[in-house]
Backbone atoms as SQL, in Angstrom:
CREATE TABLE atoms (id INTEGER PRIMARY KEY, chain TEXT, resi INTEGER, resn TEXT, atom TEXT, x REAL, y REAL, z REAL);
INSERT INTO atoms VALUES
  (1, 'A', 1, 'MET', 'N', 126.770, 106.796, 93.882),
  (2, 'A', 1, 'MET', 'CA', 126.042, 105.542, 93.996),
  (3, 'A', 1, 'MET', 'C', 126.161, 105.043, 92.372),
  (4, 'A', 2, 'ASP', 'N', 126.839, 103.872, 92.420),
  (5, 'A', 2, 'ASP', 'CA', 126.875, 103.135, 91.163),
  (6, 'A', 2, 'ASP', 'C', 125.820, 102.258, 91.015),
  (7, 'A', 3, 'ALA', 'N', 125.254, 102.100, 89.747),
  (8, 'A', 3, 'ALA', 'CA', 124.076, 101.264, 89.492),
  (9, 'A', 3, 'ALA', 'C', 124.152, 99.773, 89.964),
  (10, 'A', 4, 'GLN', 'N', 125.430, 99.147, 90.296),
  (11, 'A', 4, 'GLN', 'CA', 125.563, 98.026, 90.558),
  (12, 'A', 4, 'GLN', 'C', 126.125, 97.877, 92.073),
  (13, 'A', 5, 'THR', 'N', 126.057, 98.875, 92.824),
  (14, 'A', 5, 'THR', 'CA', 126.496, 98.732, 94.396),
  (15, 'A', 5, 'THR', 'C', 125.330, 98.024, 95.225),
  (16, 'A', 6, 'PRO', 'N', 125.792, 97.462, 96.188),
  (17, 'A', 6, 'PRO', 'CA', 124.803, 96.774, 96.992),
  (18, 'A', 6, 'PRO', 'C', 123.734, 97.591, 97.463),
  (19, 'A', 7, 'GLU', 'N', 124.295, 98.950, 98.030),
  (20, 'A', 7, 'GLU', 'CA', 123.219, 99.914, 98.363),
  (21, 'A', 7, 'GLU', 'C', 121.804, 100.099, 97.461),
  (22, 'A', 8, 'LEU', 'N', 122.239, 100.201, 96.219),
  (23, 'A', 8, 'LEU', 'CA', 121.175, 100.347, 95.341),
  (24, 'A', 8, 'LEU', 'C', 120.326, 99.088, 95.161),
  (25, 'A', 9, 'ASP', 'N', 121.042, 98.057, 95.032),
  (26, 'A', 9, 'ASP', 'CA', 120.455, 96.598, 94.875),
  (27, 'A', 9, 'ASP', 'C', 119.671, 96.151, 96.009),
  (28, 'A', 10, 'THR', 'N', 119.788, 96.803, 97.091),
  (29, 'A', 10, 'THR', 'CA', 119.102, 96.259, 98.365),
  (30, 'A', 10, 'THR', 'C', 117.670, 97.120, 98.357),
  (31, 'A', 11, 'LEU', 'N', 117.797, 98.322, 97.745),
  (32, 'A', 11, 'LEU', 'CA', 116.479, 99.173, 97.787),
  (33, 'A', 11, 'LEU', 'C', 115.311, 98.221, 97.187),
  (34, 'A', 12, 'SER', 'N', 114.275, 98.398, 97.986),
  (35, 'A', 12, 'SER', 'CA', 112.959, 97.991, 97.424),
  (36, 'A', 12, 'SER', 'C', 112.575, 98.708, 96.355),
  (37, 'A', 13, 'PHE', 'N', 111.585, 98.358, 95.537),
  (38, 'A', 13, 'PHE', 'CA', 111.183, 99.079, 94.564),
  (39, 'A', 13, 'PHE', 'C', 110.377, 100.235, 94.968),
  (40, 'A', 14, 'GLU', 'N', 109.674, 100.183, 95.970),
  (41, 'A', 14, 'GLU', 'CA', 108.792, 101.297, 96.735),
  (42, 'A', 14, 'GLU', 'C', 109.953, 102.467, 97.216),
  (43, 'A', 15, 'ASP', 'N', 111.078, 102.041, 97.865),
  (44, 'A', 15, 'ASP', 'CA', 112.058, 103.046, 98.305),
  (45, 'A', 15, 'ASP', 'C', 112.605, 103.568, 97.282),
  (46, 'A', 16, 'ALA', 'N', 113.073, 102.747, 96.237),
  (47, 'A', 16, 'ALA', 'CA', 113.715, 103.559, 95.167),
  (48, 'A', 16, 'ALA', 'C', 112.717, 104.556, 94.432),
  (49, 'A', 17, 'LEU', 'N', 111.661, 104.102, 94.303),
  (50, 'A', 17, 'LEU', 'CA', 110.670, 105.153, 93.735),
  (51, 'A', 17, 'LEU', 'C', 110.376, 106.335, 94.577),
  (52, 'A', 18, 'ARG', 'N', 110.175, 106.169, 95.828),
  (53, 'A', 18, 'ARG', 'CA', 110.154, 107.426, 96.692),
  (54, 'A', 18, 'ARG', 'C', 111.477, 108.157, 96.566),
  (55, 'A', 19, 'GLU', 'N', 112.476, 107.581, 96.593),
  (56, 'A', 19, 'GLU', 'CA', 113.782, 108.471, 96.410),
  (57, 'A', 19, 'GLU', 'C', 113.664, 109.217, 95.078),
  (58, 'A', 20, 'LEU', 'N', 113.418, 108.441, 94.058),
  (59, 'A', 20, 'LEU', 'CA', 113.436, 109.147, 92.525),
  (60, 'A', 20, 'LEU', 'C', 112.106, 110.272, 92.610),
  (61, 'A', 21, 'GLU', 'N', 111.255, 109.990, 93.235),
  (62, 'A', 21, 'GLU', 'CA', 110.223, 111.105, 93.306),
  (63, 'A', 21, 'GLU', 'C', 110.799, 112.574, 93.871),
  (64, 'A', 22, 'THR', 'N', 111.491, 112.158, 94.916),
  (65, 'A', 22, 'THR', 'CA', 112.047, 113.552, 95.730),
  (66, 'A', 22, 'THR', 'C', 113.017, 113.942, 94.807),
  (67, 'A', 23, 'ILE', 'N', 113.959, 113.350, 94.173),
  (68, 'A', 23, 'ILE', 'CA', 114.778, 113.883, 93.147),
  (69, 'A', 23, 'ILE', 'C', 114.029, 114.827, 91.993),
  (70, 'A', 24, 'VAL', 'N', 112.931, 114.151, 91.570),
  (71, 'A', 24, 'VAL', 'CA', 112.113, 114.733, 90.652),
  (72, 'A', 24, 'VAL', 'C', 111.711, 116.204, 91.029),
  (73, 'A', 25, 'ARG', 'N', 111.278, 116.161, 92.228),
  (74, 'A', 25, 'ARG', 'CA', 110.682, 117.529, 92.840),
  (75, 'A', 25, 'ARG', 'C', 111.699, 118.568, 93.088),
  (76, 'A', 26, 'GLN', 'N', 112.783, 117.977, 93.500),
  (77, 'A', 26, 'GLN', 'CA', 114.094, 118.876, 93.775),
  (78, 'A', 26, 'GLN', 'C', 114.514, 119.475, 92.393),
  (79, 'A', 27, 'LEU', 'N', 114.358, 118.762, 91.200),
  (80, 'A', 27, 'LEU', 'CA', 114.747, 119.343, 89.832),
  (81, 'A', 27, 'LEU', 'C', 113.670, 120.013, 89.345),
  (82, 'A', 28, 'GLU', 'N', 112.362, 119.814, 89.643),
  (83, 'A', 28, 'GLU', 'CA', 111.204, 120.753, 88.997),
  (84, 'A', 28, 'GLU', 'C', 111.285, 121.932, 89.831),
  (85, 'A', 29, 'SER', 'N', 111.562, 122.001, 91.128),
  (86, 'A', 29, 'SER', 'CA', 111.647, 123.277, 91.758),
  (87, 'A', 29, 'SER', 'C', 112.514, 124.468, 91.053),
  (88, 'A', 30, 'GLY', 'N', 113.460, 124.077, 90.458),
  (89, 'A', 30, 'GLY', 'CA', 114.385, 124.938, 89.868),
  (90, 'A', 30, 'GLY', 'C', 115.396, 125.784, 90.843),
  (91, 'A', 31, 'GLU', 'N', 115.404, 125.173, 92.028),
  (92, 'A', 31, 'GLU', 'CA', 116.171, 125.846, 92.875),
  (93, 'A', 31, 'GLU', 'C', 117.373, 125.143, 93.402),
  (94, 'A', 32, 'VAL', 'N', 118.006, 124.136, 92.718),
  (95, 'A', 32, 'VAL', 'CA', 119.075, 123.438, 92.742),
  (96, 'A', 32, 'VAL', 'C', 120.157, 123.939, 91.810),
  (97, 'A', 33, 'PRO', 'N', 121.351, 124.393, 92.155),
  (98, 'A', 33, 'PRO', 'CA', 122.171, 124.701, 91.320),
  (99, 'A', 33, 'PRO', 'C', 122.586, 123.802, 90.159),
  (100, 'A', 34, 'LEU', 'N', 123.096, 124.114, 89.134),
  (101, 'A', 34, 'LEU', 'CA', 123.418, 123.265, 87.973),
  (102, 'A', 34, 'LEU', 'C', 124.224, 122.116, 88.224),
  (103, 'A', 35, 'GLU', 'N', 125.241, 122.365, 89.084),
  (104, 'A', 35, 'GLU', 'CA', 126.165, 121.219, 89.358),
  (105, 'A', 35, 'GLU', 'C', 125.564, 120.083, 89.935),
  (106, 'A', 36, 'ASP', 'N', 124.688, 120.645, 91.042),
  (107, 'A', 36, 'ASP', 'CA', 123.897, 119.633, 91.832),
  (108, 'A', 36, 'ASP', 'C', 122.834, 119.003, 91.104),
  (109, 'A', 37, 'SER', 'N', 122.284, 119.654, 90.208),
  (110, 'A', 37, 'SER', 'CA', 121.256, 119.105, 89.252),
  (111, 'A', 37, 'SER', 'C', 121.713, 117.857, 88.548),
  (112, 'A', 38, 'ILE', 'N', 122.965, 118.141, 87.722),
  (113, 'A', 38, 'ILE', 'CA', 123.479, 117.192, 87.215),
  (114, 'A', 38, 'ILE', 'C', 123.848, 115.773, 88.060),
  (115, 'A', 39, 'SER', 'N', 124.355, 115.964, 89.242),
  (116, 'A', 39, 'SER', 'CA', 124.397, 114.997, 90.138),
  (117, 'A', 39, 'SER', 'C', 123.170, 114.236, 90.476),
  (118, 'A', 40, 'LEU', 'N', 122.124, 115.010, 90.728),
  (119, 'A', 40, 'LEU', 'CA', 120.644, 114.543, 91.025),
  (120, 'A', 40, 'LEU', 'C', 120.206, 113.723, 89.775),
  (121, 'A', 41, 'TYR', 'N', 120.380, 114.291, 88.621),
  (122, 'A', 41, 'TYR', 'CA', 119.996, 113.609, 87.457),
  (123, 'A', 41, 'TYR', 'C', 120.446, 112.251, 87.279),
  (124, 'A', 42, 'GLU', 'N', 121.924, 112.160, 87.383),
  (125, 'A', 42, 'GLU', 'CA', 122.553, 110.933, 87.260),
  (126, 'A', 42, 'GLU', 'C', 121.963, 109.758, 88.304),
  (127, 'A', 43, 'LYS', 'N', 121.866, 110.325, 89.424),
  (128, 'A', 43, 'LYS', 'CA', 121.235, 109.466, 90.658),
  (129, 'A', 43, 'LYS', 'C', 119.932, 109.239, 90.239),
  (130, 'A', 44, 'GLY', 'N', 119.112, 109.965, 89.738),
  (131, 'A', 44, 'GLY', 'CA', 117.867, 109.677, 89.439),
  (132, 'A', 44, 'GLY', 'C', 117.706, 108.659, 88.310),
  (133, 'A', 45, 'GLU', 'N', 118.566, 108.711, 87.281),
  (134, 'A', 45, 'GLU', 'CA', 118.578, 107.711, 86.265),
  (135, 'A', 45, 'GLU', 'C', 119.103, 106.337, 86.743),
  (136, 'A', 46, 'LYS', 'N', 119.930, 106.332, 87.693),
  (137, 'A', 46, 'LYS', 'CA', 120.196, 105.037, 88.198),
  (138, 'A', 46, 'LYS', 'C', 119.276, 104.355, 88.975),
  (139, 'A', 47, 'LEU', 'N', 118.540, 105.241, 89.642),
  (140, 'A', 47, 'LEU', 'CA', 117.137, 104.753, 90.460),
  (141, 'A', 47, 'LEU', 'C', 116.075, 104.390, 89.525),
  (142, 'A', 48, 'ARG', 'N', 115.941, 105.156, 88.358),
  (143, 'A', 48, 'ARG', 'CA', 114.944, 104.777, 87.172),
  (144, 'A', 48, 'ARG', 'C', 115.369, 103.333, 86.821),
  (145, 'A', 49, 'GLN', 'N', 116.471, 103.043, 86.432),
  (146, 'A', 49, 'GLN', 'CA', 117.081, 101.821, 85.916),
  (147, 'A', 49, 'GLN', 'C', 116.885, 100.773, 86.894),
  (148, 'A', 50, 'HIS', 'N', 116.934, 101.073, 88.364),
  (149, 'A', 50, 'HIS', 'CA', 116.845, 99.852, 89.251),
  (150, 'A', 50, 'HIS', 'C', 115.120, 99.564, 89.299),
  (151, 'A', 51, 'CYS', 'N', 114.354, 100.662, 89.284),
  (152, 'A', 51, 'CYS', 'CA', 112.968, 100.481, 89.328),
  (153, 'A', 51, 'CYS', 'C', 112.308, 99.623, 87.932),
  (154, 'A', 52, 'GLN', 'N', 113.093, 99.911, 86.851),
  (155, 'A', 52, 'GLN', 'CA', 112.632, 99.354, 85.739),
  (156, 'A', 52, 'GLN', 'C', 112.903, 97.809, 85.818),
  (157, 'A', 53, 'LYS', 'N', 114.252, 97.584, 86.406),
  (158, 'A', 53, 'LYS', 'CA', 114.628, 96.277, 86.392),
  (159, 'A', 53, 'LYS', 'C', 113.762, 95.239, 87.227),
  (160, 'A', 54, 'ARG', 'N', 113.260, 96.016, 88.652),
  (161, 'A', 54, 'ARG', 'CA', 112.369, 95.501, 89.338),
  (162, 'A', 54, 'ARG', 'C', 111.199, 95.086, 88.499),
  (163, 'A', 55, 'LEU', 'N', 110.579, 96.078, 87.975),
  (164, 'A', 55, 'LEU', 'CA', 109.417, 95.960, 87.306),
  (165, 'A', 55, 'LEU', 'C', 109.371, 94.775, 86.174),
  (166, 'A', 56, 'ASP', 'N', 110.496, 94.728, 85.444),
  (167, 'A', 56, 'ASP', 'CA', 110.881, 93.669, 84.266),
  (168, 'A', 56, 'ASP', 'C', 110.681, 92.394, 85.129),
  (169, 'A', 57, 'ALA', 'N', 111.281, 92.159, 86.285),
  (170, 'A', 57, 'ALA', 'CA', 111.329, 90.957, 87.041),
  (171, 'A', 57, 'ALA', 'C', 109.903, 90.564, 87.457),
  (172, 'A', 58, 'ALA', 'N', 109.233, 91.541, 88.006),
  (173, 'A', 58, 'ALA', 'CA', 107.790, 91.342, 88.364),
  (174, 'A', 58, 'ALA', 'C', 106.980, 90.732, 87.118),
  (175, 'A', 59, 'GLN', 'N', 107.220, 91.392, 86.194),
  (176, 'A', 59, 'GLN', 'CA', 106.329, 91.084, 84.977),
  (177, 'A', 59, 'GLN', 'C', 106.677, 89.667, 84.361),
  (178, 'A', 60, 'ALA', 'N', 108.056, 89.318, 84.222),
  (179, 'A', 60, 'ALA', 'CA', 108.352, 88.101, 83.872),
  (180, 'A', 60, 'ALA', 'C', 107.761, 86.947, 84.869),
  (181, 'A', 61, 'ARG', 'N', 107.787, 87.200, 86.140),
  (182, 'A', 61, 'ARG', 'CA', 107.071, 86.332, 87.196),
  (183, 'A', 61, 'ARG', 'C', 105.605, 85.994, 86.756),
  (184, 'A', 62, 'ILE', 'N', 104.994, 87.202, 86.469),
  (185, 'A', 62, 'ILE', 'CA', 103.636, 87.193, 86.237),
  (186, 'A', 62, 'ILE', 'C', 103.078, 86.276, 84.877),
  (187, 'A', 63, 'GLU', 'N', 104.158, 86.583, 83.899),
  (188, 'A', 63, 'GLU', 'CA', 103.956, 85.694, 82.607),
  (189, 'A', 63, 'GLU', 'C', 104.199, 84.138, 82.716),
  (190, 'A', 64, 'LYS', 'N', 104.639, 83.709, 83.950),
  (191, 'A', 64, 'LYS', 'CA', 104.975, 82.431, 84.223),
  (192, 'A', 64, 'LYS', 'C', 103.739, 81.885, 84.723),
  (193, 'A', 65, 'ILE', 'N', 102.776, 82.505, 84.828),
  (194, 'A', 65, 'ILE', 'CA', 101.642, 81.743, 85.552),
  (195, 'A', 65, 'ILE', 'C', 100.926, 80.847, 84.542),
  (196, 'A', 66, 'VAL', 'N', 100.917, 79.622, 85.004),
  (197, 'A', 66, 'VAL', 'CA', 100.546, 78.296, 83.983),
  (198, 'A', 66, 'VAL', 'C', 99.089, 78.389, 83.996),
  (199, 'A', 67, 'THR', 'N', 98.317, 78.292, 82.944),
  (200, 'A', 67, 'THR', 'CA', 96.957, 78.199, 82.731),
  (201, 'A', 67, 'THR', 'C', 96.702, 76.571, 82.610),
  (202, 'A', 68, 'GLY', 'N', 95.417, 76.371, 82.927),
  (203, 'A', 68, 'GLY', 'CA', 94.916, 74.970, 82.874),
  (204, 'A', 68, 'GLY', 'C', 94.178, 74.828, 81.652),
  (205, 'A', 69, 'ALA', 'N', 93.568, 73.724, 81.183),
  (206, 'A', 69, 'ALA', 'CA', 92.878, 73.325, 80.017),
  (207, 'A', 69, 'ALA', 'C', 91.550, 74.411, 79.988),
  (208, 'A', 70, 'ASP', 'N', 91.001, 74.859, 80.947),
  (209, 'A', 70, 'ASP', 'CA', 89.818, 75.586, 80.792),
  (210, 'A', 70, 'ASP', 'C', 90.226, 77.085, 80.820),
  (211, 'A', 71, 'GLY', 'N', 91.492, 77.326, 80.763),
  (212, 'A', 71, 'GLY', 'CA', 92.111, 78.866, 80.586),
  (213, 'A', 71, 'GLY', 'C', 92.328, 79.466, 81.777),
  (214, 'A', 72, 'ALA', 'N', 91.782, 78.810, 82.742),
  (215, 'A', 72, 'ALA', 'CA', 91.997, 79.567, 84.291),
  (216, 'A', 72, 'ALA', 'C', 93.332, 79.347, 84.912),
  (217, 'A', 73, 'PRO', 'N', 93.963, 80.199, 85.661),
  (218, 'A', 73, 'PRO', 'CA', 95.167, 80.038, 86.177),
  (219, 'A', 73, 'PRO', 'C', 95.022, 78.724, 87.126),
  (220, 'A', 74, 'ALA', 'N', 96.126, 77.716, 86.557),
  (221, 'A', 74, 'ALA', 'CA', 96.087, 76.484, 87.470),
  (222, 'A', 74, 'ALA', 'C', 97.331, 76.541, 88.450),
  (223, 'A', 75, 'SER', 'N', 98.502, 77.238, 88.043),
  (224, 'A', 75, 'SER', 'CA', 99.412, 77.122, 88.990),
  (225, 'A', 75, 'SER', 'C', 100.431, 78.539, 88.589),
  (226, 'A', 76, 'THR', 'N', 101.458, 78.699, 89.522),
  (227, 'A', 76, 'THR', 'CA', 102.337, 79.476, 88.965),
  (228, 'A', 76, 'THR', 'C', 103.702, 78.904, 89.005),
  (229, 'A', 77, 'GLN', 'N', 104.731, 79.434, 88.003),
  (230, 'A', 77, 'GLN', 'CA', 106.101, 78.994, 87.978),
  (231, 'A', 77, 'GLN', 'C', 107.077, 80.051, 88.107),
  (232, 'A', 78, 'PRO', 'N', 107.784, 80.046, 89.059),
  (233, 'A', 78, 'PRO', 'CA', 108.988, 81.241, 89.041),
  (234, 'A', 78, 'PRO', 'C', 109.820, 81.488, 87.596),
  (235, 'A', 79, 'PHE', 'N', 109.845, 82.651, 87.483),
  (236, 'A', 79, 'PHE', 'CA', 110.240, 82.917, 85.998),
  (237, 'A', 79, 'PHE', 'C', 111.723, 82.415, 85.849),
  (238, 'A', 80, 'ASP', 'N', 112.325, 82.129, 86.765),
  (239, 'A', 80, 'ASP', 'CA', 113.915, 81.670, 86.609),
  (240, 'A', 80, 'ASP', 'C', 114.066, 80.219, 86.919),
  (241, 'A', 81, 'THR', 'N', 112.988, 79.358, 86.689),
  (242, 'A', 81, 'THR', 'CA', 112.971, 77.987, 86.621),
  (243, 'A', 81, 'THR', 'C', 112.636, 77.363, 85.225),
  (244, 'A', 82, 'PRO', 'N', 113.240, 76.439, 84.763),
  (245, 'A', 82, 'PRO', 'CA', 112.685, 76.006, 83.414),
  (246, 'A', 82, 'PRO', 'C', 111.369, 75.434, 83.563),
  (247, 'A', 83, 'GLU', 'N', 110.518, 75.489, 82.377),
  (248, 'A', 83, 'GLU', 'CA', 109.222, 75.009, 82.402),
  (249, 'A', 83, 'GLU', 'C', 109.301, 73.427, 82.403),
  (250, 'A', 84, 'ARG', 'N', 108.256, 72.934, 82.715),
  (251, 'A', 84, 'ARG', 'CA', 108.279, 71.233, 82.631),
  (252, 'A', 84, 'ARG', 'C', 107.306, 70.692, 81.696);
């Protein structure tokens, strides 16, 4: 599974995290042969990167919340649009 394949890109954060947790449990069990462990680790790293990318995007959206004069949130602005 390549980090840029549509299969990985279509995974939700929650699904990718679940899959990553399964891999971690398998690796921590110590019952996976070395070659399989290496493959699982590589897949896990791609899943971790995918999850991080999703978290970064969510954080950027949150940071675009526009505050009013009183300091309270007045509106939101998608992170991928220019500010006005």
